[in-house]
Amino acid sequence: MATAADHYESLLAEHYTWMLGGDIEEAAAGQADLFRELGLTAPVLEGAAAVDLGCGPGPQTLALASLGFASVTAVDTSARLLEELMELAMRSGHHRAVRTVHQDIRAALPGLASPDSLAVVACMGDTLPHLPSSQDVQELITDVAKALHPGGSFVG
């Protein structure tokens, strides 16, 4: 049985931006509006850091960077989608804030963030259902809770 990562590499990554409507910058603007409605704005905390788990081509990553987060780490298993995200970050002027990590999201947070260090962790779309088991989801949420500073937000 193929994993979700295998499926993205062999098929979905090539078509993912099209599946999201074809315009990631427009999608990012919509996500920024959603994040504002949720009260997720960086000026609340100077130098605020965020992580986008399962970022794909980056609509949430770019939205967080556009809201002024000093650092947005984008994690995905698809190198192709991470490359697309960095091209978009360069084009939009957010490349200084965005860092990509080619890794399985299940093991990413403990190595990327100290406890109580993140303002936001995003894990949106169909990312959680791609995890192999409910135990993986529980462990990921535990890692998120440890990484968020008091008052931080998990958006999923």
mmCIF file with all atom_site columns, C-alpha atoms in Angstrom:
data_model
loop_
_atom_site.group_PDB
_atom_site.id
_atom_site.type_symbol
_atom_site.label_atom_id
_atom_site.label_alt_id
_atom_site.label_comp_id
_atom_site.label_asym_id
_atom_site.label_entity_id
_atom_site.label_seq_id
_atom_site.pdbx_PDB_ins_code
_atom_site.Cartn_x
_atom_site.Cartn_y
_atom_site.Cartn_z
_atom_site.occupancy
_atom_site.B_iso_or_equiv
_atom_site.pdbx_formal_charge
_atom_site.auth_seq_id
_atom_site.auth_comp_id
_atom_site.auth_asym_id
_atom_site.auth_atom_id
_atom_site.pdbx_PDB_model_num
ATOM 1   C CA . MET A 1 1   ? 0.000   0.000  0.000   1.00 0.00 ? 1   MET A CA 1
ATOM 2   C CA . ALA A 1 2   ? 1.416   3.373  -1.020  1.00 0.00 ? 2   ALA A CA 1
ATOM 3   C CA . THR A 1 3   ? 1.783   6.142  1.545   1.00 0.00 ? 3   THR A CA 1
ATOM 4   C CA . ALA A 1 4   ? 0.302   9.623  1.155   1.00 0.00 ? 4   ALA A CA 1
ATOM 5   C CA . ALA A 1 5   ? 3.825   10.923 0.479   1.00 0.00 ? 5   ALA A CA 1
ATOM 6   C CA . ASP A 1 6   ? 4.248   8.387  -2.344  1.00 0.00 ? 6   ASP A CA 1
ATOM 7   C CA . HIS A 1 7   ? 0.878   9.390  -3.805  1.00 0.00 ? 7   HIS A CA 1
ATOM 8   C CA . TYR A 1 8   ? 1.854   13.073 -3.799  1.00 0.00 ? 8   TYR A CA 1
ATOM 9   C CA . GLU A 1 9   ? 5.222   12.381 -5.424  1.00 0.00 ? 9   GLU A CA 1
ATOM 10  C CA . SER A 1 10  ? 3.825   10.109 -8.114  1.00 0.00 ? 10  SER A CA 1
ATOM 11  C CA . LEU A 1 11  ? 0.629   12.027 -8.931  1.00 0.00 ? 11  LEU A CA 1
ATOM 12  C CA . LEU A 1 12  ? -0.810  14.812 -6.797  1.00 0.00 ? 12  LEU A CA 1
ATOM 13  C CA . ALA A 1 13  ? 2.117   17.252 -6.496  1.00 0.00 ? 13  ALA A CA 1
ATOM 14  C CA . GLU A 1 14  ? 2.023   17.869 -10.238 1.00 0.00 ? 14  GLU A CA 1
ATOM 15  C CA . HIS A 1 15  ? -1.659  18.826 -10.076 1.00 0.00 ? 15  HIS A CA 1
ATOM 16  C CA . TYR A 1 16  ? -2.028  20.208 -6.558  1.00 0.00 ? 16  TYR A CA 1
ATOM 17  C CA . THR A 1 17  ? -1.966  23.916 -7.398  1.00 0.00 ? 17  THR A CA 1
ATOM 18  C CA . TRP A 1 18  ? -4.589  23.347 -10.078 1.00 0.00 ? 18  TRP A CA 1
ATOM 19  C CA . MET A 1 19  ? -6.691  21.432 -7.524  1.00 0.00 ? 19  MET A CA 1
ATOM 20  C CA . LEU A 1 20  ? -6.501  24.477 -5.214  1.00 0.00 ? 20  LEU A CA 1
ATOM 21  C CA . GLY A 1 21  ? -7.863  26.746 -7.924  1.00 0.00 ? 21  GLY A CA 1
ATOM 22  C CA . GLY A 1 22  ? -4.653  27.525 -9.813  1.00 0.00 ? 22  GLY A CA 1
ATOM 23  C CA . ASP A 1 23  ? -3.752  30.787 -8.075  1.00 0.00 ? 23  ASP A CA 1
ATOM 24  C CA . ILE A 1 24  ? -1.909  30.227 -4.803  1.00 0.00 ? 24  ILE A CA 1
ATOM 25  C CA . GLU A 1 25  ? -1.399  33.949 -4.252  1.00 0.00 ? 25  GLU A CA 1
ATOM 26  C CA . GLU A 1 26  ? -5.176  34.481 -4.392  1.00 0.00 ? 26  GLU A CA 1
ATOM 27  C CA . ALA A 1 27  ? -5.676  31.514 -2.064  1.00 0.00 ? 27  ALA A CA 1
ATOM 28  C CA . ALA A 1 28  ? -3.081  33.014 0.307   1.00 0.00 ? 28  ALA A CA 1
ATOM 29  C CA . ALA A 1 29  ? -4.985  36.316 0.382   1.00 0.00 ? 29  ALA A CA 1
ATOM 30  C CA . GLY A 1 30  ? -8.135  34.424 1.340   1.00 0.00 ? 30  GLY A CA 1
ATOM 31  C CA . GLN A 1 31  ? -6.255  32.531 4.040   1.00 0.00 ? 31  GLN A CA 1
ATOM 32  C CA . ALA A 1 32  ? -4.848  35.825 5.390   1.00 0.00 ? 32  ALA A CA 1
ATOM 33  C CA . ASP A 1 33  ? -8.420  37.109 5.698   1.00 0.00 ? 33  ASP A CA 1
ATOM 34  C CA . LEU A 1 34  ? -9.388  33.943 7.574   1.00 0.00 ? 34  LEU A CA 1
ATOM 35  C CA . PHE A 1 35  ? -6.398  34.248 9.910   1.00 0.00 ? 35  PHE A CA 1
ATOM 36  C CA . ARG A 1 36  ? -7.277  37.896 10.625  1.00 0.00 ? 36  ARG A CA 1
ATOM 37  C CA . GLU A 1 37  ? -10.838 36.834 11.477  1.00 0.00 ? 37  GLU A CA 1
ATOM 38  C CA . LEU A 1 38  ? -9.364  34.274 13.873  1.00 0.00 ? 38  LEU A CA 1
ATOM 39  C CA . GLY A 1 39  ? -7.216  36.977 15.496  1.00 0.00 ? 39  GLY A CA 1
ATOM 40  C CA . LEU A 1 40  ? -3.908  35.557 14.271  1.00 0.00 ? 40  LEU A CA 1
ATOM 41  C CA . THR A 1 41  ? -1.810  38.625 13.636  1.00 0.00 ? 41  THR A CA 1
ATOM 42  C CA . ALA A 1 42  ? 1.912   38.838 14.305  1.00 0.00 ? 42  ALA A CA 1
ATOM 43  C CA . PRO A 1 43  ? 2.014   42.323 15.874  1.00 0.00 ? 43  PRO A CA 1
ATOM 44  C CA . VAL A 1 44  ? 0.549   40.754 19.004  1.00 0.00 ? 44  VAL A CA 1
ATOM 45  C CA . LEU A 1 45  ? 3.998   39.248 19.625  1.00 0.00 ? 45  LEU A CA 1
ATOM 46  C CA . GLU A 1 46  ? 7.189   40.820 18.246  1.00 0.00 ? 46  GLU A CA 1
ATOM 47  C CA . GLY A 1 47  ? 9.217   38.303 16.243  1.00 0.00 ? 47  GLY A CA 1
ATOM 48  C CA . ALA A 1 48  ? 6.385   35.776 16.291  1.00 0.00 ? 48  ALA A CA 1
ATOM 49  C CA . ALA A 1 49  ? 7.129   32.402 14.710  1.00 0.00 ? 49  ALA A CA 1
ATOM 50  C CA . ALA A 1 50  ? 4.734   30.008 12.993  1.00 0.00 ? 50  ALA A CA 1
ATOM 51  C CA . VAL A 1 51  ? 4.903   26.539 11.469  1.00 0.00 ? 51  VAL A CA 1
ATOM 52  C CA . ASP A 1 52  ? 2.739   25.281 8.603   1.00 0.00 ? 52  ASP A CA 1
ATOM 53  C CA . LEU A 1 53  ? 2.549   21.480 8.675   1.00 0.00 ? 53  LEU A CA 1
ATOM 54  C CA . GLY A 1 54  ? 1.651   19.857 5.354   1.00 0.00 ? 54  GLY A CA 1
ATOM 55  C CA . CYS A 1 55  ? 2.051   23.212 3.618   1.00 0.00 ? 55  CYS A CA 1
ATOM 56  C CA . GLY A 1 56  ? 1.804   22.046 -0.001  1.00 0.00 ? 56  GLY A CA 1
ATOM 57  C CA . PRO A 1 57  ? 2.427   25.034 -2.307  1.00 0.00 ? 57  PRO A CA 1
ATOM 58  C CA . GLY A 1 58  ? 1.952   27.365 0.641   1.00 0.00 ? 58  GLY A CA 1
ATOM 59  C CA . PRO A 1 59  ? -1.313  29.304 0.795   1.00 0.00 ? 59  PRO A CA 1
ATOM 60  C CA . GLN A 1 60  ? -1.219  29.289 4.607   1.00 0.00 ? 60  GLN A CA 1
ATOM 61  C CA . THR A 1 61  ? 2.547   29.846 4.743   1.00 0.00 ? 61  THR A CA 1
ATOM 62  C CA . LEU A 1 62  ? 2.320   32.882 2.480   1.00 0.00 ? 62  LEU A CA 1
ATOM 63  C CA . ALA A 1 63  ? -0.699  34.179 4.401   1.00 0.00 ? 63  ALA A CA 1
ATOM 64  C CA . LEU A 1 64  ? 1.166   33.995 7.709   1.00 0.00 ? 64  LEU A CA 1
ATOM 65  C CA . ALA A 1 65  ? 4.203   35.730 6.193   1.00 0.00 ? 65  ALA A CA 1
ATOM 66  C CA . SER A 1 66  ? 1.973   38.463 4.763   1.00 0.00 ? 66  SER A CA 1
ATOM 67  C CA . LEU A 1 67  ? 0.510   39.054 8.227   1.00 0.00 ? 67  LEU A CA 1
ATOM 68  C CA . GLY A 1 68  ? 3.981   39.863 9.518   1.00 0.00 ? 68  GLY A CA 1
ATOM 69  C CA . PHE A 1 69  ? 5.143   36.682 11.193  1.00 0.00 ? 69  PHE A CA 1
ATOM 70  C CA . ALA A 1 70  ? 8.923   36.986 11.428  1.00 0.00 ? 70  ALA A CA 1
ATOM 71  C CA . SER A 1 71  ? 9.464   33.312 10.699  1.00 0.00 ? 71  SER A CA 1
ATOM 72  C CA . VAL A 1 72  ? 7.185   30.795 8.998   1.00 0.00 ? 72  VAL A CA 1
ATOM 73  C CA . THR A 1 73  ? 8.545   27.276 8.667   1.00 0.00 ? 73  THR A CA 1
ATOM 74  C CA . ALA A 1 74  ? 6.761   25.273 5.976   1.00 0.00 ? 74  ALA A CA 1
ATOM 75  C CA . VAL A 1 75  ? 6.931   21.478 6.284   1.00 0.00 ? 75  VAL A CA 1
ATOM 76  C CA . ASP A 1 76  ? 5.907   19.003 3.596   1.00 0.00 ? 76  ASP A CA 1
ATOM 77  C CA . THR A 1 77  ? 6.946   15.638 2.167   1.00 0.00 ? 77  THR A CA 1
ATOM 78  C CA . SER A 1 78  ? 6.785   16.955 -1.408  1.00 0.00 ? 78  SER A CA 1
ATOM 79  C CA . ALA A 1 79  ? 10.006  18.581 -2.599  1.00 0.00 ? 79  ALA A CA 1
ATOM 80  C CA . ARG A 1 80  ? 8.181   19.739 -5.722  1.00 0.00 ? 80  ARG A CA 1
ATOM 81  C CA . LEU A 1 81  ? 5.542   21.648 -3.727  1.00 0.00 ? 81  LEU A CA 1
ATOM 82  C CA . LEU A 1 82  ? 8.203   23.145 -1.436  1.00 0.00 ? 82  LEU A CA 1
ATOM 83  C CA . GLU A 1 83  ? 10.084  24.426 -4.502  1.00 0.00 ? 83  GLU A CA 1
ATOM 84  C CA . GLU A 1 84  ? 6.876   25.969 -5.821  1.00 0.00 ? 84  GLU A CA 1
ATOM 85  C CA . LEU A 1 85  ? 6.290   27.614 -2.444  1.00 0.00 ? 85  LEU A CA 1
ATOM 86  C CA . MET A 1 86  ? 9.772   29.162 -2.408  1.00 0.00 ? 86  MET A CA 1
ATOM 87  C CA . GLU A 1 87  ? 9.269   30.532 -5.935  1.00 0.00 ? 87  GLU A CA 1
ATOM 88  C CA . LEU A 1 88  ? 6.033   32.155 -4.753  1.00 0.00 ? 88  LEU A CA 1
ATOM 89  C CA . ALA A 1 89  ? 7.710   33.473 -1.600  1.00 0.00 ? 89  ALA A CA 1
ATOM 90  C CA . MET A 1 90  ? 10.450  35.062 -3.725  1.00 0.00 ? 90  MET A CA 1
ATOM 91  C CA . ARG A 1 91  ? 7.893   36.610 -6.063  1.00 0.00 ? 91  ARG A CA 1
ATOM 92  C CA . SER A 1 92  ? 5.791   37.996 -3.208  1.00 0.00 ? 92  SER A CA 1
ATOM 93  C CA . GLY A 1 93  ? 8.773   39.307 -1.250  1.00 0.00 ? 93  GLY A CA 1
ATOM 94  C CA . HIS A 1 94  ? 8.235   36.963 1.706   1.00 0.00 ? 94  HIS A CA 1
ATOM 95  C CA . HIS A 1 95  ? 11.316  34.800 1.099   1.00 0.00 ? 95  HIS A CA 1
ATOM 96  C CA . ARG A 1 96  ? 13.127  36.180 4.164   1.00 0.00 ? 96  ARG A CA 1
ATOM 97  C CA . ALA A 1 97  ? 10.368  34.965 6.489   1.00 0.00 ? 97  ALA A CA 1
ATOM 98  C CA . VAL A 1 98  ? 9.742   31.583 4.845   1.00 0.00 ? 98  VAL A CA 1
ATOM 99  C CA . ARG A 1 99  ? 11.878  28.507 5.431   1.00 0.00 ? 99  ARG A CA 1
ATOM 100 C CA . THR A 1 100 ? 11.006  25.137 3.916   1.00 0.00 ? 100 THR A CA 1
ATOM 101 C CA . VAL A 1 101 ? 11.642  21.747 5.483   1.00 0.00 ? 101 VAL A CA 1
ATOM 102 C CA . HIS A 1 102 ? 11.313  18.548 3.453   1.00 0.00 ? 102 HIS A CA 1
ATOM 103 C CA . GLN A 1 103 ? 10.142  16.153 6.148   1.00 0.00 ? 103 GLN A CA 1
ATOM 104 C CA . ASP A 1 104 ? 7.264   14.044 7.372   1.00 0.00 ? 104 ASP A CA 1
ATOM 105 C CA . ILE A 1 105 ? 5.126   16.262 9.601   1.00 0.00 ? 105 ILE A CA 1
ATOM 106 C CA . ARG A 1 106 ? 4.806   13.545 12.228  1.00 0.00 ? 106 ARG A CA 1
ATOM 107 C CA . ALA A 1 107 ? 8.387   14.026 13.415  1.00 0.00 ? 107 ALA A CA 1
ATOM 108 C CA . ALA A 1 108 ? 8.963   17.658 12.518  1.00 0.00 ? 108 ALA A CA 1
ATOM 109 C CA . LEU A 1 109 ? 7.925   19.852 15.444  1.00 0.00 ? 109 LEU A CA 1
ATOM 110 C CA . PRO A 1 110 ? 10.264  18.611 18.196  1.00 0.00 ? 110 PRO A CA 1
ATOM 111 C CA . GLY A 1 111 ? 13.245  19.354 15.952  1.00 0.00 ? 111 GLY A CA 1
ATOM 112 C CA . LEU A 1 112 ? 11.933  22.673 14.641  1.00 0.00 ? 112 LEU A CA 1
ATOM 113 C CA . ALA A 1 113 ? 10.629  24.409 17.727  1.00 0.00 ? 113 ALA A CA 1
ATOM 114 C CA . SER A 1 114 ? 11.514  24.618 21.375  1.00 0.00 ? 114 SER A CA 1
ATOM 115 C CA . PRO A 1 115 ? 8.675   24.105 23.839  1.00 0.00 ? 115 PRO A CA 1
ATOM 116 C CA . ASP A 1 116 ? 6.458   27.187 24.226  1.00 0.00 ? 116 ASP A CA 1
ATOM 117 C CA . SER A 1 117 ? 8.110   28.952 21.259  1.00 0.00 ? 117 SER A CA 1
ATOM 118 C CA . LEU A 1 118 ? 5.482   29.180 18.507  1.00 0.00 ? 118 LEU A CA 1
ATOM 119 C CA . ALA A 1 119 ? 2.645   31.656 18.124  1.00 0.00 ? 119 ALA A CA 1
ATOM 120 C CA . VAL A 1 120 ? 0.823   29.584 15.493  1.00 0.00 ? 120 VAL A CA 1
ATOM 121 C CA . VAL A 1 121 ? 0.854   26.067 14.115  1.00 0.00 ? 121 VAL A CA 1
ATOM 122 C CA . ALA A 1 122 ? -1.263  25.558 10.997  1.00 0.00 ? 122 ALA A CA 1
ATOM 123 C CA . CYS A 1 123 ? -2.147  22.108 9.717   1.00 0.00 ? 123 CYS A CA 1
ATOM 124 C CA . MET A 1 124 ? -4.955  22.730 7.285   1.00 0.00 ? 124 MET A CA 1
ATOM 125 C CA . GLY A 1 125 ? -6.805  21.137 4.419   1.00 0.00 ? 125 GLY A CA 1
ATOM 126 C CA . ASP A 1 126 ? -6.717  17.382 4.204   1.00 0.00 ? 126 ASP A CA 1
ATOM 127 C CA . THR A 1 127 ? -3.387  17.022 6.008   1.00 0.00 ? 127 THR A CA 1
ATOM 128 C CA . LEU A 1 128 ? -4.497  15.246 9.189   1.00 0.00 ? 128 LEU A CA 1
ATOM 129 C CA . PRO A 1 129 ? -6.554  12.595 7.345   1.00 0.00 ? 129 PRO A CA 1
ATOM 130 C CA . HIS A 1 130 ? -3.397  11.667 5.412   1.00 0.00 ? 130 HIS A CA 1
ATOM 131 C CA . LEU A 1 131 ? -1.700  10.489 8.582   1.00 0.00 ? 131 LEU A CA 1
ATOM 132 C CA . PRO A 1 132 ? -1.596  6.686  8.796   1.00 0.00 ? 132 PRO A CA 1
ATOM 133 C CA . SER A 1 133 ? -3.308  6.270  12.171  1.00 0.00 ? 133 SER A CA 1
ATOM 134 C CA . SER A 1 134 ? -5.270  8.036  14.876  1.00 0.00 ? 134 SER A CA 1
ATOM 135 C CA . GLN A 1 135 ? -2.232  7.508  17.130  1.00 0.00 ? 135 GLN A CA 1
ATOM 136 C CA . ASP A 1 136 ? -0.182  9.620  14.681  1.00 0.00 ? 136 ASP A CA 1
ATOM 137 C CA . VAL A 1 137 ? -2.803  12.383 14.888  1.00 0.00 ? 137 VAL A CA 1
ATOM 138 C CA . GLN A 1 138 ? -2.768  12.260 18.705  1.00 0.00 ? 138 GLN A CA 1
ATOM 139 C CA . GLU A 1 139 ? 1.039   12.414 18.816  1.00 0.00 ? 139 GLU A CA 1
ATOM 140 C CA . LEU A 1 140 ? 1.114   15.322 16.370  1.00 0.00 ? 140 LEU A CA 1
ATOM 141 C CA . ILE A 1 141 ? -1.419  17.286 18.436  1.00 0.00 ? 141 ILE A CA 1
ATOM 142 C CA . THR A 1 142 ? 0.641   16.593 21.566  1.00 0.00 ? 142 THR A CA 1
ATOM 143 C CA . ASP A 1 143 ? 3.726   17.967 19.782  1.00 0.00 ? 143 ASP A CA 1
ATOM 144 C CA . VAL A 1 144 ? 1.725   21.040 18.702  1.00 0.00 ? 144 VAL A CA 1
ATOM 145 C CA . ALA A 1 145 ? 0.575   21.675 22.278  1.00 0.00 ? 145 ALA A CA 1
ATOM 146 C CA . LYS A 1 146 ? 4.169   21.482 23.539  1.00 0.00 ? 146 LYS A CA 1
ATOM 147 C CA . ALA A 1 147 ? 5.488   23.826 20.813  1.00 0.00 ? 147 ALA A CA 1
ATOM 148 C CA . LEU A 1 148 ? 2.883   26.582 21.212  1.00 0.00 ? 148 LEU A CA 1
ATOM 149 C CA . HIS A 1 149 ? 3.580   29.372 23.667  1.00 0.00 ? 149 HIS A CA 1
ATOM 150 C CA . PRO A 1 150 ? 0.810   30.115 26.190  1.00 0.00 ? 150 PRO A CA 1
ATOM 151 C CA . GLY A 1 151 ? -2.012  31.710 24.204  1.00 0.00 ? 151 GLY A CA 1
ATOM 152 C CA . GLY A 1 152 ? -0.676  30.340 20.915  1.00 0.00 ? 152 GLY A CA 1
ATOM 153 C CA . SER A 1 153 ? -3.054  28.987 18.291  1.00 0.00 ? 153 SER A CA 1
ATOM 154 C CA . PHE A 1 154 ? -3.444  25.709 16.443  1.00 0.00 ? 154 PHE A CA 1
ATOM 155 C CA . VAL A 1 155 ? -5.402  26.104 13.202  1.00 0.00 ? 155 VAL A CA 1
ATOM 156 C CA . GLY A 1 156 ? -6.469  22.892 11.555  1.00 0.00 ? 156 GLY A CA 1
#
